[in-house]
Amino acid sequence: MPPGTSSPSAEAWTWENAAAGAAAGFATVAALHPLDVVRTRFQVTGGRGWSEIPPYKNTAHAVYTIARSEGLRGLYAGFYPAVLGSTVSWGLYFFFYNRAKQRYVQGNDDQLRPVHHLVSAAEAGALVSLFTNPIWLVKTRLQLQTPELHTSRYSGFSDAFRRIVKEEGFLALYRGIGPALLLVTHGAIQFTAYEELRKAMIFVKSAPTRTENRGEESLNSIDFAALGAGSKVAAILLTYPYQVIRARLQQRPCSDGTPKYSNSLHVVKETARYEGVRGFYRGITSNLLKNLPAASLTFVVYENVVKLFRATKEKT
């Protein structure tokens, strides 16, 4: 079921939505991971425990510096958990999101209000966060490993996972879950904006014929890319500080085992005191450079995979 459709018969399409979401997540990470590494490092640069790192001047300088000092491996640090996390997250997200929308279908016109899209996206985001927080924590740790700061490095995803549990306890895998749950507002804002922009675009395209189905079918990959990017901008600008807080909480502890920050409030106080408002938006440029094309690619892949499933099913 494409994001803009909400009929009760859509239940049969739920697993296709999950598969389409997973494919979209994989394609996005594979194409844009180096910018994710840069964003994560910008988010913690200037925070506690990173004073030894020379500040990156901008995104291009960060990419160049990481490539020169750490090679391609540095630019693709945490790639495996990023692929795993994104694929699982998008697959589960579209699955839970469409299941939630099915519950909110109103009357015979099969129309959902914006509040229903908002609640559906929030429900999906919260469930996905609970499933995937350990994966994102490991990804963050791997992306922040540098020769200057970490002599005892994680060798990979499984080693990091095992050592975190052994050295810090199982609950350490859920560091940052607070801001992660708050970040469900990100997906809620993005998907609500996407749905409403999509309906508006369908209305505009179908206006000459007044045929809604024809208008929906006329949407192409360029339309989906524009819708994905537009909805992402609104979500990023409103929720980016939560991402900075989460990244700082998920950093590796100091050498004596003490976490750099005790909780989200501690991050907020320290960041506001020493860096001001700007500290909560560190890395937003690389974040936009990564996530605008990523959002476009995600929805282009998702919508076209769903269309492929639909066409295949109709033929059979």
PDB file of C-alpha atoms in Angstrom:
ATOM      1  CA  MET A   1       0.000   0.000   0.000  1.00  0.00           C
ATOM      2  CA  PRO A   2       1.546   3.330  -0.973  1.00  0.00           C
ATOM      3  CA  PRO A   3       1.712   5.833   1.906  1.00  0.00           C
ATOM      4  CA  GLY A   4      -1.191   7.865   0.540  1.00  0.00           C
ATOM      5  CA  THR A   5      -3.656   4.968   0.346  1.00  0.00           C
ATOM      6  CA  SER A   6      -5.700   3.716   3.255  1.00  0.00           C
ATOM      7  CA  SER A   7      -8.290   1.147   2.295  1.00  0.00           C
ATOM      8  CA  PRO A   8      -9.268  -1.784   4.538  1.00  0.00           C
ATOM      9  CA  SER A   9      -8.218  -4.175   1.795  1.00  0.00           C
ATOM     10  CA  ALA A  10      -4.665  -2.923   2.234  1.00  0.00           C
ATOM     11  CA  GLU A  11      -4.010  -5.510   4.964  1.00  0.00           C
ATOM     12  CA  ALA A  12      -2.959  -8.028   2.320  1.00  0.00           C
ATOM     13  CA  TRP A  13      -0.210  -5.618   1.306  1.00  0.00           C
ATOM     14  CA  THR A  14       1.380  -5.258   4.743  1.00  0.00           C
ATOM     15  CA  TRP A  15       4.305  -7.623   4.134  1.00  0.00           C
ATOM     16  CA  GLU A  16       4.933  -6.063   0.754  1.00  0.00           C
ATOM     17  CA  ASN A  17       5.190  -2.706   2.548  1.00  0.00           C
ATOM     18  CA  ALA A  18       7.761  -4.175   4.925  1.00  0.00           C
ATOM     19  CA  ALA A  19       9.808  -5.595   2.032  1.00  0.00           C
ATOM     20  CA  ALA A  20       9.637  -2.300   0.160  1.00  0.00           C
ATOM     21  CA  GLY A  21      10.696  -0.391   3.263  1.00  0.00           C
ATOM     22  CA  ALA A  22      13.631  -2.741   3.857  1.00  0.00           C
ATOM     23  CA  ALA A  23      14.793  -2.348   0.257  1.00  0.00           C
ATOM     24  CA  ALA A  24      14.537   1.426   0.573  1.00  0.00           C
ATOM     25  CA  GLY A  25      16.542   1.430   3.806  1.00  0.00           C
ATOM     26  CA  PHE A  26      19.330  -0.701   2.338  1.00  0.00           C
ATOM     27  CA  ALA A  27      19.632   1.439  -0.793  1.00  0.00           C
ATOM     28  CA  THR A  28      19.808   4.622   1.265  1.00  0.00           C
ATOM     29  CA  VAL A  29      22.609   3.461   3.582  1.00  0.00           C
ATOM     30  CA  ALA A  30      24.673   1.885   0.831  1.00  0.00           C
ATOM     31  CA  ALA A  31      24.693   5.149  -1.114  1.00  0.00           C
ATOM     32  CA  LEU A  32      25.216   7.725   1.639  1.00  0.00           C
ATOM     33  CA  HIS A  33      27.003   6.141   4.608  1.00  0.00           C
ATOM     34  CA  PRO A  34      30.160   8.358   4.622  1.00  0.00           C
ATOM     35  CA  LEU A  35      28.004  11.415   5.289  1.00  0.00           C
ATOM     36  CA  ASP A  36      26.439   9.583   8.221  1.00  0.00           C
ATOM     37  CA  VAL A  37      29.896   9.039   9.727  1.00  0.00           C
ATOM     38  CA  VAL A  38      30.686  12.741   9.310  1.00  0.00           C
ATOM     39  CA  ARG A  39      27.369  13.753  10.877  1.00  0.00           C
ATOM     40  CA  THR A  40      27.903  11.525  13.919  1.00  0.00           C
ATOM     41  CA  ARG A  41      31.389  12.902  14.524  1.00  0.00           C
ATOM     42  CA  PHE A  42      30.183  16.477  14.179  1.00  0.00           C
ATOM     43  CA  GLN A  43      27.430  15.781  16.709  1.00  0.00           C
ATOM     44  CA  VAL A  44      29.895  14.880  19.454  1.00  0.00           C
ATOM     45  CA  THR A  45      32.792  17.178  18.480  1.00  0.00           C
ATOM     46  CA  GLY A  46      32.992  19.851  21.137  1.00  0.00           C
ATOM     47  CA  GLY A  47      31.306  17.625  23.671  1.00  0.00           C
ATOM     48  CA  ARG A  48      32.925  15.913  26.648  1.00  0.00           C
ATOM     49  CA  GLY A  49      35.793  13.567  25.752  1.00  0.00           C
ATOM     50  CA  TRP A  50      36.411  14.938  22.277  1.00  0.00           C
ATOM     51  CA  SER A  51      38.729  17.851  23.027  1.00  0.00           C
ATOM     52  CA  GLU A  52      41.678  15.941  21.510  1.00  0.00           C
ATOM     53  CA  ILE A  53      40.047  15.767  18.100  1.00  0.00           C
ATOM     54  CA  PRO A  54      40.956  18.597  15.721  1.00  0.00           C
ATOM     55  CA  PRO A  55      37.658  20.272  14.776  1.00  0.00           C
ATOM     56  CA  TYR A  56      36.520  19.670  11.240  1.00  0.00           C
ATOM     57  CA  LYS A  57      36.037  22.921   9.361  1.00  0.00           C
ATOM     58  CA  ASN A  58      33.112  21.696   7.275  1.00  0.00           C
ATOM     59  CA  THR A  59      31.666  18.554   5.725  1.00  0.00           C
ATOM     60  CA  ALA A  60      34.137  18.435   2.829  1.00  0.00           C
ATOM     61  CA  HIS A  61      37.071  18.915   5.199  1.00  0.00           C
ATOM     62  CA  ALA A  62      35.741  16.163   7.455  1.00  0.00           C
ATOM     63  CA  VAL A  63      35.452  13.703   4.570  1.00  0.00           C
ATOM     64  CA  TYR A  64      38.969  14.577   3.397  1.00  0.00           C
ATOM     65  CA  THR A  65      40.469  14.336   6.897  1.00  0.00           C
ATOM     66  CA  ILE A  66      38.852  10.996   7.698  1.00  0.00           C
ATOM     67  CA  ALA A  67      39.809   9.556   4.308  1.00  0.00           C
ATOM     68  CA  ARG A  68      43.430  10.732   4.682  1.00  0.00           C
ATOM     69  CA  SER A  69      43.959   9.581   8.286  1.00  0.00           C
ATOM     70  CA  GLU A  70      41.766   6.467   8.413  1.00  0.00           C
ATOM     71  CA  GLY A  71      41.205   5.508   4.799  1.00  0.00           C
ATOM     72  CA  LEU A  72      38.058   4.123   3.251  1.00  0.00           C
ATOM     73  CA  ARG A  73      37.512   2.038   6.366  1.00  0.00           C
ATOM     74  CA  GLY A  74      37.045   5.218   8.381  1.00  0.00           C
ATOM     75  CA  LEU A  75      34.451   6.611   5.993  1.00  0.00           C
ATOM     76  CA  TYR A  76      32.540   3.336   6.198  1.00  0.00           C
ATOM     77  CA  ALA A  77      32.939   2.802   9.946  1.00  0.00           C
ATOM     78  CA  GLY A  78      29.823   1.180  11.345  1.00  0.00           C
ATOM     79  CA  PHE A  79      28.566   0.270   7.889  1.00  0.00           C
ATOM     80  CA  TYR A  80      27.310  -3.195   8.821  1.00  0.00           C
ATOM     81  CA  PRO A  81      25.143  -2.081  11.770  1.00  0.00           C
ATOM     82  CA  ALA A  82      23.996   0.904   9.698  1.00  0.00           C
ATOM     83  CA  VAL A  83      22.812  -1.399   6.908  1.00  0.00           C
ATOM     84  CA  LEU A  84      21.268  -3.819   9.381  1.00  0.00           C
ATOM     85  CA  GLY A  85      19.649  -1.064  11.426  1.00  0.00           C
ATOM     86  CA  SER A  86      18.314   0.885   8.463  1.00  0.00           C
ATOM     87  CA  THR A  87      16.983  -2.183   6.670  1.00  0.00           C
ATOM     88  CA  VAL A  88      15.295  -3.520   9.797  1.00  0.00           C
ATOM     89  CA  SER A  89      14.078  -0.072  10.860  1.00  0.00           C
ATOM     90  CA  TRP A  90      12.469   0.865   7.554  1.00  0.00           C
ATOM     91  CA  GLY A  91      11.003  -2.583   7.102  1.00  0.00           C
ATOM     92  CA  LEU A  92       9.442  -2.526  10.575  1.00  0.00           C
ATOM     93  CA  TYR A  93       8.507   1.138  10.252  1.00  0.00           C
ATOM     94  CA  PHE A  94       6.467   0.719   7.088  1.00  0.00           C
ATOM     95  CA  PHE A  95       4.969  -2.489   8.501  1.00  0.00           C
ATOM     96  CA  PHE A  96       3.849  -0.904  11.795  1.00  0.00           C
ATOM     97  CA  TYR A  97       2.890   2.360  10.083  1.00  0.00           C
ATOM     98  CA  ASN A  98       0.553   0.740   7.592  1.00  0.00           C
ATOM     99  CA  ARG A  99      -0.923  -1.562  10.231  1.00  0.00           C
ATOM    100  CA  ALA A 100      -1.675   1.476  12.385  1.00  0.00           C
ATOM    101  CA  LYS A 101      -3.258   3.356   9.470  1.00  0.00           C
ATOM    102  CA  GLN A 102      -5.580   0.430   8.825  1.00  0.00           C
ATOM    103  CA  ARG A 103      -6.998   0.880  12.331  1.00  0.00           C
ATOM    104  CA  TYR A 104      -7.788   4.536  11.736  1.00  0.00           C
ATOM    105  CA  VAL A 105      -9.646   4.289   8.432  1.00  0.00           C
ATOM    106  CA  GLN A 106     -12.750   6.454   8.688  1.00  0.00           C
ATOM    107  CA  GLY A 107     -16.111   5.624   7.059  1.00  0.00           C
ATOM    108  CA  ASN A 108     -16.601   4.590   3.464  1.00  0.00           C
ATOM    109  CA  ASP A 109     -14.445   7.268   1.882  1.00  0.00           C
ATOM    110  CA  ASP A 110     -11.253   5.576   3.139  1.00  0.00           C
ATOM    111  CA  GLN A 111      -9.754   8.941   4.098  1.00  0.00           C
ATOM    112  CA  LEU A 112      -7.404   9.545   7.013  1.00  0.00           C
ATOM    113  CA  ARG A 113      -7.008  12.873   8.776  1.00  0.00           C
ATOM    114  CA  PRO A 114      -3.547  14.379   9.420  1.00  0.00           C
ATOM    115  CA  VAL A 115      -3.807  13.463  13.105  1.00  0.00           C
ATOM    116  CA  HIS A 116      -4.198   9.795  12.142  1.00  0.00           C
ATOM    117  CA  HIS A 117      -1.041   9.913  10.030  1.00  0.00           C
ATOM    118  CA  LEU A 118       0.737  11.621  12.940  1.00  0.00           C
ATOM    119  CA  VAL A 119      -0.349   9.033  15.506  1.00  0.00           C
ATOM    120  CA  SER A 120       0.356   6.118  13.154  1.00  0.00           C
ATOM    121  CA  ALA A 121       3.877   7.369  12.488  1.00  0.00           C
ATOM    122  CA  ALA A 122       4.498   7.968  16.211  1.00  0.00           C
ATOM    123  CA  GLU A 123       3.332   4.439  17.083  1.00  0.00           C
ATOM    124  CA  ALA A 124       5.579   2.943  14.421  1.00  0.00           C
ATOM    125  CA  GLY A 125       8.568   5.021  15.511  1.00  0.00           C
ATOM    126  CA  ALA A 126       8.265   4.044  19.167  1.00  0.00           C
ATOM    127  CA  LEU A 127       8.066   0.335  18.369  1.00  0.00           C
ATOM    128  CA  VAL A 128      10.998   0.518  15.963  1.00  0.00           C
ATOM    129  CA  SER A 129      13.127   2.378  18.538  1.00  0.00           C
ATOM    130  CA  LEU A 130      12.633  -0.378  21.099  1.00  0.00           C
ATOM    131  CA  PHE A 131      13.685  -3.019  18.563  1.00  0.00           C
ATOM    132  CA  THR A 132      16.673  -1.234  17.064  1.00  0.00           C
ATOM    133  CA  ASN A 133      18.297   0.980  19.741  1.00  0.00           C
ATOM    134  CA  PRO A 134      21.105  -1.581  20.433  1.00  0.00           C
ATOM    135  CA  ILE A 135      21.995  -1.608  16.722  1.00  0.00           C
ATOM    136  CA  TRP A 136      22.194   2.196  16.533  1.00  0.00           C
ATOM    137  CA  LEU A 137      24.270   2.372  19.708  1.00  0.00           C
ATOM    138  CA  VAL A 138      26.839  -0.040  18.255  1.00  0.00           C
ATOM    139  CA  LYS A 139      26.845   1.913  14.987  1.00  0.00           C
ATOM    140  CA  THR A 140      27.539   5.160  16.838  1.00  0.00           C
ATOM    141  CA  ARG A 141      30.380   3.597  18.835  1.00  0.00           C
ATOM    142  CA  LEU A 142      32.016   2.223  15.689  1.00  0.00           C
ATOM    143  CA  GLN A 143      31.675   5.530  13.835  1.00  0.00           C
ATOM    144  CA  LEU A 144      33.329   7.428  16.680  1.00  0.00           C
ATOM    145  CA  GLN A 145      36.385   5.163  16.918  1.00  0.00           C
ATOM    146  CA  THR A 146      39.534   7.049  16.024  1.00  0.00           C
ATOM    147  CA  PRO A 147      43.223   6.164  16.422  1.00  0.00           C
ATOM    148  CA  GLU A 148      43.713   9.279  18.605  1.00  0.00           C
ATOM    149  CA  LEU A 149      41.067   8.382  21.173  1.00  0.00           C
ATOM    150  CA  HIS A 150      40.678   4.623  21.211  1.00  0.00           C
ATOM    151  CA  THR A 151      43.588   2.236  21.617  1.00  0.00           C
ATOM    152  CA  SER A 152      41.300  -0.663  22.541  1.00  0.00           C
ATOM    153  CA  ARG A 153      39.122  -0.661  19.449  1.00  0.00           C
ATOM    154  CA  TYR A 154      36.079  -2.739  18.648  1.00  0.00           C
ATOM    155  CA  SER A 155      36.905  -5.039  15.756  1.00  0.00           C
ATOM    156  CA  GLY A 156      33.381  -5.044  14.391  1.00  0.00           C
ATOM    157  CA  PHE A 157      29.681  -5.280  15.150  1.00  0.00           C
ATOM    158  CA  SER A 158      29.692  -8.580  17.044  1.00  0.00           C
ATOM    159  CA  ASP A 159      32.797  -7.667  19.052  1.00  0.00           C
ATOM    160  CA  ALA A 160      31.327  -4.300  20.017  1.00  0.00           C
ATOM    161  CA  PHE A 161      28.003  -5.849  20.992  1.00  0.00           C
ATOM    162  CA  ARG A 162      29.689  -8.527  23.121  1.00  0.00           C
ATOM    163  CA  ARG A 163      32.089  -6.141  24.863  1.00  0.00           C
ATOM    164  CA  ILE A 164      29.422  -3.541  25.611  1.00  0.00           C
ATOM    165  CA  VAL A 165      27.269  -6.161  27.319  1.00  0.00           C
ATOM    166  CA  LYS A 166      30.270  -7.621  29.188  1.00  0.00           C
ATOM    167  CA  GLU A 167      31.872  -4.336  30.266  1.00  0.00           C
ATOM    168  CA  GLU A 168      28.835  -2.097  30.745  1.00  0.00           C
ATOM    169  CA  GLY A 169      25.883  -4.440  31.184  1.00  0.00           C
ATOM    170  CA  PHE A 170      22.881  -5.229  28.997  1.00  0.00           C
ATOM    171  CA  LEU A 171      21.119  -1.956  29.805  1.00  0.00           C
ATOM    172  CA  ALA A 172      24.010  -0.059  28.200  1.00  0.00           C
ATOM    173  CA  LEU A 173      22.597  -1.160  24.845  1.00  0.00           C
ATOM    174  CA  TYR A 174      19.644   1.119  25.579  1.00  0.00           C
ATOM    175  CA  ARG A 175      21.612   4.264  26.329  1.00  0.00           C
ATOM    176  CA  GLY A 176      19.964   7.093  24.430  1.00  0.00           C
ATOM    177  CA  ILE A 177      16.561   5.389  24.331  1.00  0.00           C
ATOM    178  CA  GLY A 178      14.969   8.499  25.882  1.00  0.00           C
ATOM    179  CA  PRO A 179      15.859  10.888  23.048  1.00  0.00           C
ATOM    180  CA  ALA A 180      15.315   8.005  20.592  1.00  0.00           C
ATOM    181  CA  LEU A 181      11.708   7.755  21.758  1.00  0.00           C
ATOM    182  CA  LEU A 182      11.375  11.532  21.527  1.00  0.00           C
ATOM    183  CA  LEU A 183      12.685  11.213  17.975  1.00  0.00           C
ATOM    184  CA  VAL A 184       9.480   9.408  17.011  1.00  0.00           C
ATOM    185  CA  THR A 185       8.225  12.941  16.484  1.00  0.00           C
ATOM    186  CA  HIS A 186      10.724  13.130  13.613  1.00  0.00           C
ATOM    187  CA  GLY A 187       9.096  10.278  11.730  1.00  0.00           C
ATOM    188  CA  ALA A 188       5.641  11.486  12.720  1.00  0.00           C
ATOM    189  CA  ILE A 189       6.325  14.952  11.300  1.00  0.00           C
ATOM    190  CA  GLN A 190       7.994  13.547   8.188  1.00  0.00           C
ATOM    191  CA  PHE A 191       5.252  11.060   7.345  1.00  0.00           C
ATOM    192  CA  THR A 192       2.430  13.486   8.093  1.00  0.00           C
ATOM    193  CA  ALA A 193       4.063  16.090   5.856  1.00  0.00           C
ATOM    194  CA  TYR A 194       4.651  13.432   3.178  1.00  0.00           C
ATOM    195  CA  GLU A 195       1.016  12.277   3.257  1.00  0.00           C
ATOM    196  CA  GLU A 196      -0.399  15.788   3.084  1.00  0.00           C
ATOM    197  CA  LEU A 197       2.002  16.921   0.359  1.00  0.00           C
ATOM    198  CA  ARG A 198       1.238  13.727  -1.554  1.00  0.00           C
ATOM    199  CA  LYS A 199      -2.510  14.328  -1.370  1.00  0.00           C
ATOM    200  CA  ALA A 200      -1.996  17.916  -2.526  1.00  0.00           C
ATOM    201  CA  MET A 201       0.133  16.781  -5.465  1.00  0.00           C
ATOM    202  CA  ILE A 202      -2.448  14.136  -6.418  1.00  0.00           C
ATOM    203  CA  PHE A 203      -5.182  16.777  -6.280  1.00  0.00           C
ATOM    204  CA  VAL A 204      -3.209  19.141  -8.502  1.00  0.00           C
ATOM    205  CA  LYS A 205      -2.395  16.432 -11.064  1.00  0.00           C
ATOM    206  CA  SER A 206      -5.920  15.051 -11.097  1.00  0.00           C
ATOM    207  CA  ALA A 207      -7.601  18.474 -11.264  1.00  0.00           C
ATOM    208  CA  PRO A 208      -7.862  18.590 -15.079  1.00  0.00           C
ATOM    209  CA  THR A 209      -9.721  15.268 -15.198  1.00  0.00           C
ATOM    210  CA  ARG A 210     -11.136  15.226 -11.647  1.00  0.00           C
ATOM    211  CA  THR A 211     -10.135  11.559 -11.513  1.00  0.00           C
ATOM    212  CA  GLU A 212      -8.225  10.800  -8.295  1.00  0.00           C
ATOM    213  CA  ASN A 213      -6.950   7.382  -9.369  1.00  0.00           C
ATOM    214  CA  ARG A 214      -5.486   8.779 -12.534  1.00  0.00           C
ATOM    215  CA  GLY A 215      -3.834  11.532 -10.505  1.00  0.00           C
ATOM    216  CA  GLU A 216      -2.271   8.994  -8.139  1.00  0.00           C
ATOM    217  CA  GLU A 217      -1.015   6.860 -10.992  1.00  0.00           C
ATOM    218  CA  SER A 218       0.520   9.931 -12.611  1.00  0.00           C
ATOM    219  CA  LEU A 219       2.967  10.435  -9.733  1.00  0.00           C
ATOM    220  CA  ASN A 220       6.462   9.479 -10.829  1.00  0.00           C
ATOM    221  CA  SER A 221       9.874   9.036  -9.255  1.00  0.00           C
ATOM    222  CA  ILE A 222      10.645  12.760  -9.492  1.00  0.00           C
ATOM    223  CA  ASP A 223       7.442  13.528  -7.593  1.00  0.00           C
ATOM    224  CA  PHE A 224       8.278  10.953  -4.908  1.00  0.00           C
ATOM    225  CA  ALA A 225      11.810  12.372  -4.591  1.00  0.00           C
ATOM    226  CA  ALA A 226      10.485  15.914  -4.121  1.00  0.00           C
ATOM    227  CA  LEU A 227       7.895  14.749  -1.602  1.00  0.00           C
ATOM    228  CA  GLY A 228      10.467  12.785   0.379  1.00  0.00           C
ATOM    229  CA  ALA A 229      12.952  15.673   0.517  1.00  0.00           C
ATOM    230  CA  GLY A 230      10.330  18.279   1.381  1.00  0.00           C
ATOM    231  CA  SER A 231       8.895  16.268   4.241  1.00  0.00           C
ATOM    232  CA  LYS A 232      12.394  15.509   5.558  1.00  0.00           C
ATOM    233  CA  VAL A 233      13.401  19.168   5.838  1.00  0.00           C
ATOM    234  CA  ALA A 234      10.506  19.918   8.182  1.00  0.00           C
ATOM    235  CA  ALA A 235      11.320  16.911  10.372  1.00  0.00           C
ATOM    236  CA  ILE A 236      15.063  17.629  10.590  1.00  0.00           C
ATOM    237  CA  LEU A 237      14.743  21.287  11.538  1.00  0.00           C
ATOM    238  CA  LEU A 238      12.309  20.510  14.352  1.00  0.00           C
ATOM    239  CA  THR A 239      13.927  17.426  15.875  1.00  0.00           C
ATOM    240  CA  TYR A 240      17.679  17.594  15.188  1.00  0.00           C
ATOM    241  CA  PRO A 241      18.711  18.428  18.802  1.00  0.00           C
ATOM    242  CA  TYR A 242      17.368  15.034  19.910  1.00  0.00           C
ATOM    243  CA  GLN A 243      19.838  13.352  17.548  1.00  0.00           C
ATOM    244  CA  VAL A 244      22.767  15.270  19.041  1.00  0.00           C
ATOM    245  CA  ILE A 245      21.685  14.326  22.573  1.00  0.00           C
ATOM    246  CA  ARG A 246      21.348  10.665  21.612  1.00  0.00           C
ATOM    247  CA  ALA A 247      24.760  10.549  19.895  1.00  0.00           C
ATOM    248  CA  ARG A 248      26.474  12.085  22.926  1.00  0.00           C
ATOM    249  CA  LEU A 249      24.789   9.657  25.304  1.00  0.00           C
ATOM    250  CA  GLN A 250      25.830   6.686  23.171  1.00  0.00           C
ATOM    251  CA  GLN A 251      29.537   7.531  23.167  1.00  0.00           C
ATOM    252  CA  ARG A 252      31.945   5.038  24.644  1.00  0.00           C
ATOM    253  CA  PRO A 253      32.608   5.619  28.373  1.00  0.00           C
ATOM    254  CA  CYS A 254      35.852   7.148  29.631  1.00  0.00           C
ATOM    255  CA  SER A 255      38.815   4.850  30.291  1.00  0.00           C
ATOM    256  CA  ASP A 256      37.705   4.405  33.905  1.00  0.00           C
ATOM    257  CA  GLY A 257      34.274   3.198  32.757  1.00  0.00           C
ATOM    258  CA  THR A 258      32.442   6.416  33.669  1.00  0.00           C
ATOM    259  CA  PRO A 259      29.919   7.565  31.044  1.00  0.00           C
ATOM    260  CA  LYS A 260      30.699  10.973  29.571  1.00  0.00           C
ATOM    261  CA  TYR A 261      27.116  12.041  30.278  1.00  0.00           C
ATOM    262  CA  SER A 262      24.842  10.638  32.971  1.00  0.00           C
ATOM    263  CA  ASN A 263      21.509  11.313  31.248  1.00  0.00           C
ATOM    264  CA  SER A 264      19.747  13.462  28.665  1.00  0.00           C
ATOM    265  CA  LEU A 265      19.350  16.414  31.035  1.00  0.00           C
ATOM    266  CA  HIS A 266      23.090  16.351  31.702  1.00  0.00           C
ATOM    267  CA  VAL A 267      23.753  16.541  27.957  1.00  0.00           C
ATOM    268  CA  VAL A 268      21.362  19.476  27.593  1.00  0.00           C
ATOM    269  CA  LYS A 269      22.937  21.401  30.497  1.00  0.00           C
ATOM    270  CA  GLU A 270      26.545  20.806  29.405  1.00  0.00           C
ATOM    271  CA  THR A 271      25.864  21.567  25.755  1.00  0.00           C
ATOM    272  CA  ALA A 272      23.894  24.733  26.506  1.00  0.00           C
ATOM    273  CA  ARG A 273      26.523  25.924  28.989  1.00  0.00           C
ATOM    274  CA  TYR A 274      29.620  25.414  26.859  1.00  0.00           C
ATOM    275  CA  GLU A 275      28.336  25.543  23.277  1.00  0.00           C
ATOM    276  CA  GLY A 276      25.029  27.377  23.312  1.00  0.00           C
ATOM    277  CA  VAL A 277      22.196  26.718  20.866  1.00  0.00           C
ATOM    278  CA  ARG A 278      24.706  26.038  18.109  1.00  0.00           C
ATOM    279  CA  GLY A 279      25.860  22.926  19.954  1.00  0.00           C
ATOM    280  CA  PHE A 280      22.476  21.297  19.478  1.00  0.00           C
ATOM    281  CA  TYR A 281      22.779  21.687  15.708  1.00  0.00           C
ATOM    282  CA  ARG A 282      26.310  20.388  15.210  1.00  0.00           C
ATOM    283  CA  GLY A 283      26.530  18.374  12.017  1.00  0.00           C
ATOM    284  CA  ILE A 284      23.224  19.600  10.597  1.00  0.00           C
ATOM    285  CA  THR A 285      24.827  20.492   7.250  1.00  0.00           C
ATOM    286  CA  SER A 286      26.166  16.981   6.687  1.00  0.00           C
ATOM    287  CA  ASN A 287      22.868  15.676   8.045  1.00  0.00           C
ATOM    288  CA  LEU A 288      20.916  17.607   5.414  1.00  0.00           C
ATOM    289  CA  LEU A 289      23.366  16.586   2.678  1.00  0.00           C
ATOM    290  CA  LYS A 290      22.849  12.955   3.654  1.00  0.00           C
ATOM    291  CA  ASN A 291      19.187  12.866   4.551  1.00  0.00           C
ATOM    292  CA  LEU A 292      17.572  14.948   1.824  1.00  0.00           C
ATOM    293  CA  PRO A 293      18.780  12.659  -0.977  1.00  0.00           C
ATOM    294  CA  ALA A 294      18.333   9.714   1.406  1.00  0.00           C
ATOM    295  CA  ALA A 295      14.681  10.611   2.013  1.00  0.00           C
ATOM    296  CA  SER A 296      14.145  11.072  -1.705  1.00  0.00           C
ATOM    297  CA  LEU A 297      15.789   7.741  -2.492  1.00  0.00           C
ATOM    298  CA  THR A 298      13.875   5.971   0.279  1.00  0.00           C
ATOM    299  CA  PHE A 299      10.473   7.010  -0.986  1.00  0.00           C
ATOM    300  CA  VAL A 300      11.366   6.513  -4.649  1.00  0.00           C
ATOM    301  CA  VAL A 301      12.497   2.950  -3.927  1.00  0.00           C
ATOM    302  CA  TYR A 302       9.575   2.295  -1.580  1.00  0.00           C
ATOM    303  CA  GLU A 303       6.858   3.558  -3.915  1.00  0.00           C
ATOM    304  CA  ASN A 304       8.298   1.787  -6.944  1.00  0.00           C
ATOM    305  CA  VAL A 305       8.796  -1.518  -5.124  1.00  0.00           C
ATOM    306  CA  VAL A 306       5.183  -1.358  -3.914  1.00  0.00           C
ATOM    307  CA  LYS A 307       4.057  -0.653  -7.499  1.00  0.00           C
ATOM    308  CA  LEU A 308       6.080  -3.659  -8.647  1.00  0.00           C
ATOM    309  CA  PHE A 309       4.445  -5.893  -6.031  1.00  0.00           C
ATOM    310  CA  ARG A 310       1.032  -4.577  -7.015  1.00  0.00           C
ATOM    311  CA  ALA A 311       1.603  -5.141 -10.743  1.00  0.00           C
ATOM    312  CA  THR A 312       2.932  -8.652 -10.101  1.00  0.00           C
ATOM    313  CA  LYS A 313      -0.027  -9.518  -7.899  1.00  0.00           C
ATOM    314  CA  GLU A 314      -2.547  -8.169 -10.399  1.00  0.00           C
ATOM    315  CA  LYS A 315      -1.028 -10.340 -13.136  1.00  0.00           C
ATOM    316  CA  THR A 316      -1.381 -13.439 -11.000  1.00  0.00           C
TER     317      THR A 316
END
